[in-house]
CSV table of N, CA and C in Angstrom, one decimal:
chain,number,residue,atom,x,y,z
L,1,MET,N,48.3,29.0,4.1
L,1,MET,CA,47.4,27.8,3.5
L,1,MET,C,48.0,27.0,2.9
L,2,GLN,N,48.2,25.5,2.7
L,2,GLN,CA,49.0,24.9,1.7
L,2,GLN,C,48.8,25.0,0.3
L,3,ASP,N,47.8,24.7,-0.1
L,3,ASP,CA,47.1,24.6,-1.0
L,3,ASP,C,46.4,25.8,-1.1
L,4,THR,N,47.3,27.0,-2.0
L,4,THR,CA,46.7,28.2,-2.5
L,4,THR,C,45.3,27.9,-3.4
L,5,LEU,N,45.6,27.0,-4.1
L,5,LEU,CA,44.4,26.8,-5.3
L,5,LEU,C,42.7,26.4,-4.3
L,6,LEU,N,42.9,26.3,-3.1
L,6,LEU,CA,41.6,26.1,-2.5
L,6,LEU,C,41.3,27.1,-1.5
L,7,ALA,N,42.1,28.5,-1.8
L,7,ALA,CA,42.3,29.6,-0.8
L,7,ALA,C,41.1,30.5,-1.3
L,8,LEU,N,40.0,30.8,-0.6
L,8,LEU,CA,38.4,31.7,-0.8
L,8,LEU,C,38.9,32.8,-1.8
L,9,SER,N,40.2,33.5,-1.5
L,9,SER,CA,40.4,34.3,-2.4
L,9,SER,C,41.9,34.8,-2.6
L,10,PRO,N,42.3,35.6,-3.1
L,10,PRO,CA,44.3,35.4,-3.5
L,10,PRO,C,44.8,36.0,-1.8
L,11,LEU,N,43.6,36.7,-1.6
L,11,LEU,CA,44.1,36.9,-0.2
L,11,LEU,C,44.4,36.0,0.9
L,12,ASP,N,43.8,35.3,0.7
L,12,ASP,CA,44.1,34.3,1.8
L,12,ASP,C,44.8,32.8,1.1
L,13,GLY,N,45.3,33.4,-0.1
L,13,GLY,CA,46.2,32.7,-1.2
L,13,GLY,C,47.3,33.2,-1.4
L,14,ARG,N,47.4,33.3,-2.7
L,14,ARG,CA,49.0,34.3,-3.2
L,14,ARG,C,49.7,35.2,-2.0
L,15,TYR,N,48.5,36.1,-2.0
L,15,TYR,CA,48.7,36.9,-1.2
L,15,TYR,C,48.7,36.9,0.4
L,16,ALA,N,48.9,35.7,0.8
L,16,ALA,CA,48.8,35.7,2.3
L,16,ALA,C,49.9,35.9,3.1
L,17,LYS,N,50.8,36.0,2.6
L,17,LYS,CA,51.9,36.3,3.5
L,17,LYS,C,52.4,38.2,3.5
L,18,SER,N,51.6,38.3,2.4
L,18,SER,CA,51.8,39.9,2.2
L,18,SER,C,50.7,40.5,3.1
L,19,VAL,N,49.6,40.3,3.6
L,19,VAL,CA,48.6,40.7,4.2
L,19,VAL,C,48.6,40.0,5.4
L,20,ALA,N,49.8,39.2,5.8
L,20,ALA,CA,49.6,38.8,7.5
L,20,ALA,C,49.2,39.6,8.8
L,21,ALA,N,49.8,41.0,8.4
L,21,ALA,CA,50.0,41.7,9.4
L,21,ALA,C,48.5,42.6,9.5
L,22,LEU,N,47.6,42.2,8.4
L,22,LEU,CA,46.3,42.7,8.6
L,22,LEU,C,45.3,41.9,9.4
L,23,ARG,N,45.8,40.6,9.5
L,23,ARG,CA,44.8,39.6,10.0
L,23,ARG,C,44.3,40.1,11.7
L,24,PRO,N,45.0,40.5,12.5
L,24,PRO,CA,44.6,40.7,13.7
L,24,PRO,C,43.6,42.2,13.5
L,25,VAL,N,43.4,42.6,12.7
L,25,VAL,CA,42.4,43.9,12.5
L,25,VAL,C,41.6,43.0,11.7
L,26,PHE,N,41.7,42.7,10.6
L,26,PHE,CA,40.8,42.5,9.9
L,26,PHE,C,39.7,41.1,9.8
L,27,SER,N,40.3,40.5,10.8
L,27,SER,CA,39.8,39.2,11.0
L,27,SER,C,38.6,39.0,11.6
L,28,GLU,N,37.5,38.0,12.0
L,28,GLU,CA,36.8,37.7,12.8
L,28,GLU,C,37.1,38.1,14.2
L,29,TYR,N,38.6,37.8,14.3
L,29,TYR,CA,38.6,38.3,16.1
L,29,TYR,C,39.0,39.7,16.1
L,30,GLY,N,39.7,40.5,14.8
L,30,GLY,CA,39.3,42.0,14.8
L,30,GLY,C,38.3,42.4,14.9
L,31,LEU,N,37.1,41.5,14.5
L,31,LEU,CA,35.5,42.5,14.2
L,31,LEU,C,35.4,42.5,15.9
L,32,MET,N,35.6,41.1,16.4
L,32,MET,CA,35.2,40.7,17.7
L,32,MET,C,35.9,42.0,18.9
L,33,LYS,N,37.1,41.8,18.5
L,33,LYS,CA,38.0,43.3,19.6
L,33,LYS,C,37.5,44.7,19.2
L,34,ALA,N,37.3,45.1,18.0
L,34,ALA,CA,36.4,46.3,17.7
L,34,ALA,C,34.8,46.1,18.5
L,35,ARG,N,34.1,45.5,18.4
L,35,ARG,CA,32.7,45.1,18.9
L,35,ARG,C,32.7,45.7,20.3
L,36,VAL,N,33.8,44.6,21.0
L,36,VAL,CA,34.1,44.8,22.4
L,36,VAL,C,34.6,46.3,23.5
L,37,ARG,N,35.3,46.9,22.1
L,37,ARG,CA,35.4,48.2,22.4
L,37,ARG,C,34.7,49.3,22.3
L,38,VAL,N,33.7,48.9,21.3
L,38,VAL,CA,32.5,49.6,21.6
L,38,VAL,C,31.3,49.9,22.5
L,39,GLU,N,31.2,48.6,22.9
L,39,GLU,CA,30.3,48.1,23.5
L,39,GLU,C,30.9,48.9,25.2
L,40,LEU,N,31.9,48.8,25.5
L,40,LEU,CA,32.3,49.3,26.7
L,40,LEU,C,32.5,50.8,26.6
L,41,GLU,N,32.8,51.5,25.2
L,41,GLU,CA,32.9,52.8,25.4
L,41,GLU,C,31.5,53.2,25.4
L,42,TRP,N,30.7,52.3,24.7
L,42,TRP,CA,29.3,53.0,25.0
L,42,TRP,C,28.6,53.4,26.5
L,43,LEU,N,29.4,51.6,27.1
L,43,LEU,CA,29.1,51.8,28.9
L,43,LEU,C,29.5,52.8,29.1
L,44,LYS,N,31.0,53.3,28.8
L,44,LYS,CA,31.8,54.1,29.7
L,44,LYS,C,31.1,55.6,29.3
L,45,ALA,N,30.0,56.0,28.2
L,45,ALA,CA,29.5,56.9,28.0
L,45,ALA,C,28.1,57.0,28.8
L,46,LEU,N,27.5,56.2,28.6
L,46,LEU,CA,26.2,56.2,29.7
L,46,LEU,C,26.6,56.4,31.4
L,47,ALA,N,27.5,56.0,31.5
L,47,ALA,CA,27.8,56.4,32.6
L,47,ALA,C,28.4,57.6,33.4
L,48,ALA,N,29.0,57.9,32.5
L,48,ALA,CA,29.6,59.7,32.1
L,48,ALA,C,27.9,60.7,31.8
L,49,ALA,N,27.5,59.8,31.0
L,49,ALA,CA,26.0,60.6,31.0
L,49,ALA,C,25.4,61.5,32.2
L,50,PRO,N,24.9,62.9,32.9
L,50,PRO,CA,24.1,62.8,34.0
L,50,PRO,C,22.6,62.3,33.6
L,51,GLN,N,22.1,62.3,32.4
L,51,GLN,CA,20.9,62.4,32.1
L,51,GLN,C,20.5,61.0,32.3
L,52,ILE,N,21.6,59.7,32.1
L,52,ILE,CA,21.0,58.8,32.3
L,52,ILE,C,21.4,58.1,33.8
L,53,GLY,N,20.4,58.9,34.7
L,53,GLY,CA,20.6,58.6,36.2
L,53,GLY,C,20.6,56.8,36.6
L,54,GLU,N,20.2,55.7,35.8
L,54,GLU,CA,20.3,54.5,36.1
L,54,GLU,C,21.4,53.9,36.0
L,55,VAL,N,22.6,54.6,35.8
L,55,VAL,CA,24.1,53.9,35.5
L,55,VAL,C,24.9,55.2,35.9
L,56,ALA,N,25.5,54.7,37.3
L,56,ALA,CA,25.8,55.7,38.0
L,56,ALA,C,27.6,55.6,37.5
L,57,PRO,N,28.1,57.5,37.7
L,57,PRO,CA,29.6,57.4,37.0
L,57,PRO,C,30.4,56.4,37.8
L,58,PHE,N,31.4,55.9,37.0
L,58,PHE,CA,32.3,53.9,37.1
L,58,PHE,C,33.4,55.2,37.8
L,59,SER,N,34.1,54.6,38.8
L,59,SER,CA,35.2,55.1,39.5
L,59,SER,C,36.5,54.7,38.6
L,60,ALA,N,37.6,55.5,39.2
L,60,ALA,CA,38.7,55.5,38.1
L,60,ALA,C,38.9,54.4,38.1
L,61,ALA,N,39.0,53.3,39.0
L,61,ALA,CA,39.5,51.8,39.0
L,61,ALA,C,38.9,51.2,38.3
L,62,THR,N,37.4,51.0,38.0
L,62,THR,CA,36.6,50.6,37.0
L,62,THR,C,37.0,51.1,36.0
L,63,LEU,N,37.0,52.5,35.5
L,63,LEU,CA,37.2,52.8,33.9
L,63,LEU,C,38.7,52.0,33.7
L,64,ALA,N,39.4,51.8,34.3
L,64,ALA,CA,40.5,51.7,34.4
L,64,ALA,C,40.8,50.1,34.3
L,65,ALA,N,39.7,49.6,34.3
L,65,ALA,CA,39.5,47.6,34.6
L,65,ALA,C,38.8,47.7,33.2
L,66,ILE,N,38.2,48.8,32.3
L,66,ILE,CA,36.9,48.7,31.2
L,66,ILE,C,38.1,48.7,30.2
L,67,ASP,N,38.9,49.9,30.2
L,67,ASP,CA,39.8,49.6,29.2
L,67,ASP,C,41.0,48.9,29.5
L,68,GLN,N,41.1,47.8,30.4
L,68,GLN,CA,42.2,46.9,30.2
L,68,GLN,C,41.5,46.0,29.2
L,69,VAL,N,40.7,45.5,29.5
L,69,VAL,CA,39.8,44.1,28.9
L,69,VAL,C,39.8,44.8,27.5
L,70,ILE,N,39.3,46.0,27.3
L,70,ILE,CA,39.7,46.2,26.1
L,70,ILE,C,41.1,46.1,25.4
L,71,ALA,N,41.8,47.0,26.0
L,71,ALA,CA,43.3,46.6,25.7
L,71,ALA,C,43.9,45.1,25.3
L,72,ASP,N,43.8,44.3,26.1
L,72,ASP,CA,43.8,42.9,26.5
L,72,ASP,C,43.5,42.2,25.8
L,73,PHE,N,42.3,42.0,25.0
L,73,PHE,CA,41.4,41.3,24.3
L,73,PHE,C,42.0,40.5,23.2
L,74,SER,N,42.3,39.1,23.4
L,74,SER,CA,43.2,38.0,23.1
L,74,SER,C,42.2,37.2,21.8
L,75,PRO,N,43.5,36.4,21.3
L,75,PRO,CA,42.1,35.5,20.6
L,75,PRO,C,41.5,34.3,21.4
L,76,GLU,N,42.6,34.0,22.6
L,76,GLU,CA,41.4,33.2,23.7
L,76,GLU,C,40.3,33.9,23.8
L,77,ASP,N,40.1,34.9,24.4
L,77,ASP,CA,39.0,35.7,24.7
L,77,ASP,C,38.0,35.4,23.4
L,78,ALA,N,38.5,35.8,22.2
L,78,ALA,CA,37.6,35.5,21.2
L,78,ALA,C,37.2,34.5,20.9
L,79,ALA,N,37.7,33.5,21.0
L,79,ALA,CA,37.4,32.0,21.3
L,79,ALA,C,36.4,31.6,22.2
L,80,ALA,N,36.4,32.3,23.5
L,80,ALA,CA,35.2,32.2,24.3
L,80,ALA,C,34.1,32.9,23.9
L,81,VAL,N,34.2,33.8,23.2
L,81,VAL,CA,33.0,34.3,22.5
L,81,VAL,C,32.6,33.5,21.7
L,82,LYS,N,32.9,32.8,20.9
L,82,LYS,CA,32.5,32.2,19.9
L,82,LYS,C,31.9,30.9,20.3
L,83,ALA,N,32.3,30.6,21.8
L,83,ALA,CA,31.6,29.4,22.0
L,83,ALA,C,30.2,29.6,22.8
L,84,ILE,N,30.0,30.8,23.2
L,84,ILE,CA,28.5,31.5,23.5
L,84,ILE,C,27.7,31.6,22.5
L,85,GLU,N,28.5,32.4,21.3
L,85,GLU,CA,27.9,32.4,20.0
L,85,GLU,C,27.2,31.1,19.5
L,86,ALA,N,28.1,29.9,19.8
L,86,ALA,CA,27.4,28.3,19.7
L,86,ALA,C,26.1,28.2,20.1
L,87,THR,N,25.9,28.6,20.9
L,87,THR,CA,24.6,28.7,21.5
L,87,THR,C,23.5,29.8,21.4
L,88,THR,N,24.0,30.7,21.3
L,88,THR,CA,23.2,32.2,21.1
L,88,THR,C,22.9,32.3,19.1
L,89,ASN,N,24.1,31.5,18.6
L,89,ASN,CA,23.6,32.1,17.6
L,89,ASN,C,23.2,33.6,16.9
L,90,HIS,N,24.0,34.5,17.5
L,90,HIS,CA,24.3,36.2,17.7
L,90,HIS,C,25.6,36.3,17.9
L,91,ASP,N,26.8,37.0,17.0
L,91,ASP,CA,27.8,37.4,17.0
L,91,ASP,C,28.0,38.1,17.9
L,92,VAL,N,27.0,39.6,18.1
L,92,VAL,CA,26.9,40.8,18.9
L,92,VAL,C,26.2,39.9,20.3
L,93,LYS,N,25.1,39.3,20.6
L,93,LYS,CA,24.6,39.2,21.8
L,93,LYS,C,25.9,38.0,22.4
L,94,ALA,N,26.7,37.6,21.9
L,94,ALA,CA,27.8,36.7,22.2
L,94,ALA,C,28.6,37.6,22.7
L,95,ILE,N,28.8,38.5,22.5
L,95,ILE,CA,30.1,39.8,23.1
L,95,ILE,C,29.4,40.2,24.0
L,96,GLU,N,27.9,40.9,24.0
L,96,GLU,CA,27.7,41.2,25.4
L,96,GLU,C,27.4,39.9,26.3
L,97,TYR,N,27.3,39.0,26.2
L,97,TYR,CA,27.2,37.7,27.6
L,97,TYR,C,28.6,37.6,27.9
L,98,TRP,N,29.8,37.6,27.2
L,98,TRP,CA,30.9,37.7,27.2
L,98,TRP,C,31.5,38.8,28.3
L,99,LEU,N,31.2,40.0,27.7
L,99,LEU,CA,31.5,41.1,28.4
L,99,LEU,C,30.7,41.1,30.2
L,100,LYS,N,29.2,40.6,30.2
L,100,LYS,CA,28.6,40.4,31.3
L,100,LYS,C,29.3,39.5,32.2
L,101,ASN,N,29.7,38.3,31.8
L,101,ASN,CA,30.3,37.2,32.7
L,101,ASN,C,32.1,38.2,32.8
L,102,ARG,N,32.7,38.7,32.0
L,102,ARG,CA,34.2,39.0,32.3
L,102,ARG,C,33.6,40.1,33.3
L,103,PHE,N,32.8,41.0,33.6
L,103,PHE,CA,32.5,41.7,34.1
L,103,PHE,C,31.8,41.1,35.9
L,104,ALA,N,31.8,40.2,36.1
L,104,ALA,CA,30.5,39.5,36.6
L,104,ALA,C,31.1,40.4,38.2
L,105,ALA,N,32.6,39.9,38.7
L,105,ALA,CA,33.2,40.4,40.3
L,105,ALA,C,32.8,41.8,39.9
L,106,ASN,N,33.2,42.6,38.9
L,106,ASN,CA,33.1,44.1,39.5
L,106,ASN,C,31.1,44.5,39.6
L,107,ARG,N,31.4,45.3,40.9
L,107,ARG,CA,30.5,45.3,41.3
L,107,ARG,C,29.6,46.6,40.3
L,108,GLU,N,30.3,47.6,40.6
L,108,GLU,CA,30.0,48.7,39.7
L,108,GLU,C,29.0,48.5,38.3
L,109,ILE,N,30.0,47.6,37.2
L,109,ILE,CA,29.0,47.2,36.3
L,109,ILE,C,28.5,46.0,36.4
L,110,ALA,N,28.6,45.1,37.1
L,110,ALA,CA,27.5,44.4,37.3
L,110,ALA,C,26.2,44.6,37.6
L,111,ALA,N,26.4,45.6,38.4
L,111,ALA,CA,24.9,46.5,38.9
L,111,ALA,C,24.6,47.2,37.6
L,112,VAL,N,24.9,47.5,36.5
L,112,VAL,CA,24.5,48.0,35.3
L,112,VAL,C,24.6,47.3,34.1
L,113,SER,N,25.2,45.7,34.4
L,113,SER,CA,25.1,44.9,33.3
L,113,SER,C,24.3,44.9,32.1
L,114,GLU,N,22.9,45.3,32.4
L,114,GLU,CA,21.8,45.0,31.7
L,114,GLU,C,22.0,46.3,30.5
L,115,TYR,N,22.7,47.0,30.8
L,115,TYR,CA,23.1,48.5,30.2
L,115,TYR,C,24.1,48.2,29.4
L,116,ILE,N,24.9,47.4,29.2
L,116,ILE,CA,25.7,46.5,28.0
L,116,ILE,C,24.5,46.7,26.7
L,117,HIS,N,25.3,47.2,25.5
L,117,HIS,CA,24.3,46.9,24.8
L,117,HIS,C,22.4,48.1,24.8
L,118,PHE,N,22.8,48.7,25.5
L,118,PHE,CA,21.2,49.5,25.7
L,118,PHE,C,21.2,50.5,25.0
L,119,ALA,N,20.2,50.3,24.3
L,119,ALA,CA,19.7,51.1,22.7
L,119,ALA,C,20.6,51.0,21.6
L,120,CYS,N,21.2,49.7,21.8
L,120,CYS,CA,21.9,49.6,20.5
L,120,CYS,C,21.2,48.4,19.7
L,121,THR,N,21.7,48.8,18.2
L,121,THR,CA,21.2,47.5,17.2
L,121,THR,C,22.4,47.1,17.2
L,122,SER,N,22.6,46.1,16.5
L,122,SER,CA,23.3,45.0,16.3
L,122,SER,C,24.9,45.9,15.4
L,123,GLU,N,23.8,47.0,14.2
L,123,GLU,CA,24.3,47.4,13.4
L,123,GLU,C,25.3,48.7,14.0
L,124,ASP,N,24.5,49.2,15.3
L,124,ASP,CA,25.2,50.1,15.8
L,124,ASP,C,26.9,49.5,16.5
L,125,ILE,N,27.2,48.6,16.5
L,125,ILE,CA,28.2,47.7,17.5
L,125,ILE,C,29.0,47.4,16.2
C-alpha cells in the first residue's frame, strides 16, 4: 500500500512487509483454498463411507485428481470463484459451483456432484 495512512489496519499498513508471508494463508484467497480442501475432503469421506450408498467409492485416479485440485488451487482459481460469487452473492455456494464446474469432466465426481456440500452448512466449511 502506497499510503499507510489509508490502511485498514496496521497489518496492511506499517507492518505489511512483515506479514507478507501470511497473505496466502489469511487472505480471502487463503480462506477459499481452505474451503476447497474441506469441501473435497468431505466428498472423499462420503465416498469412503459404506453407509452412504449414493456416493460410490472413488478410484485412485479420481482421488489423485481431487488432491491435485486442492494442491494447485491458485489465485486465478480464486478469481473464478469470485466471478461466480458475483452472481450467487454467497461465498461458499460459489465454491460449490466452482468445484462442480471444475470436475464436470470427471465421470465419478460428476455423478455425485450434488453431494458436494451435502449435509453441511456454510459454517461447517
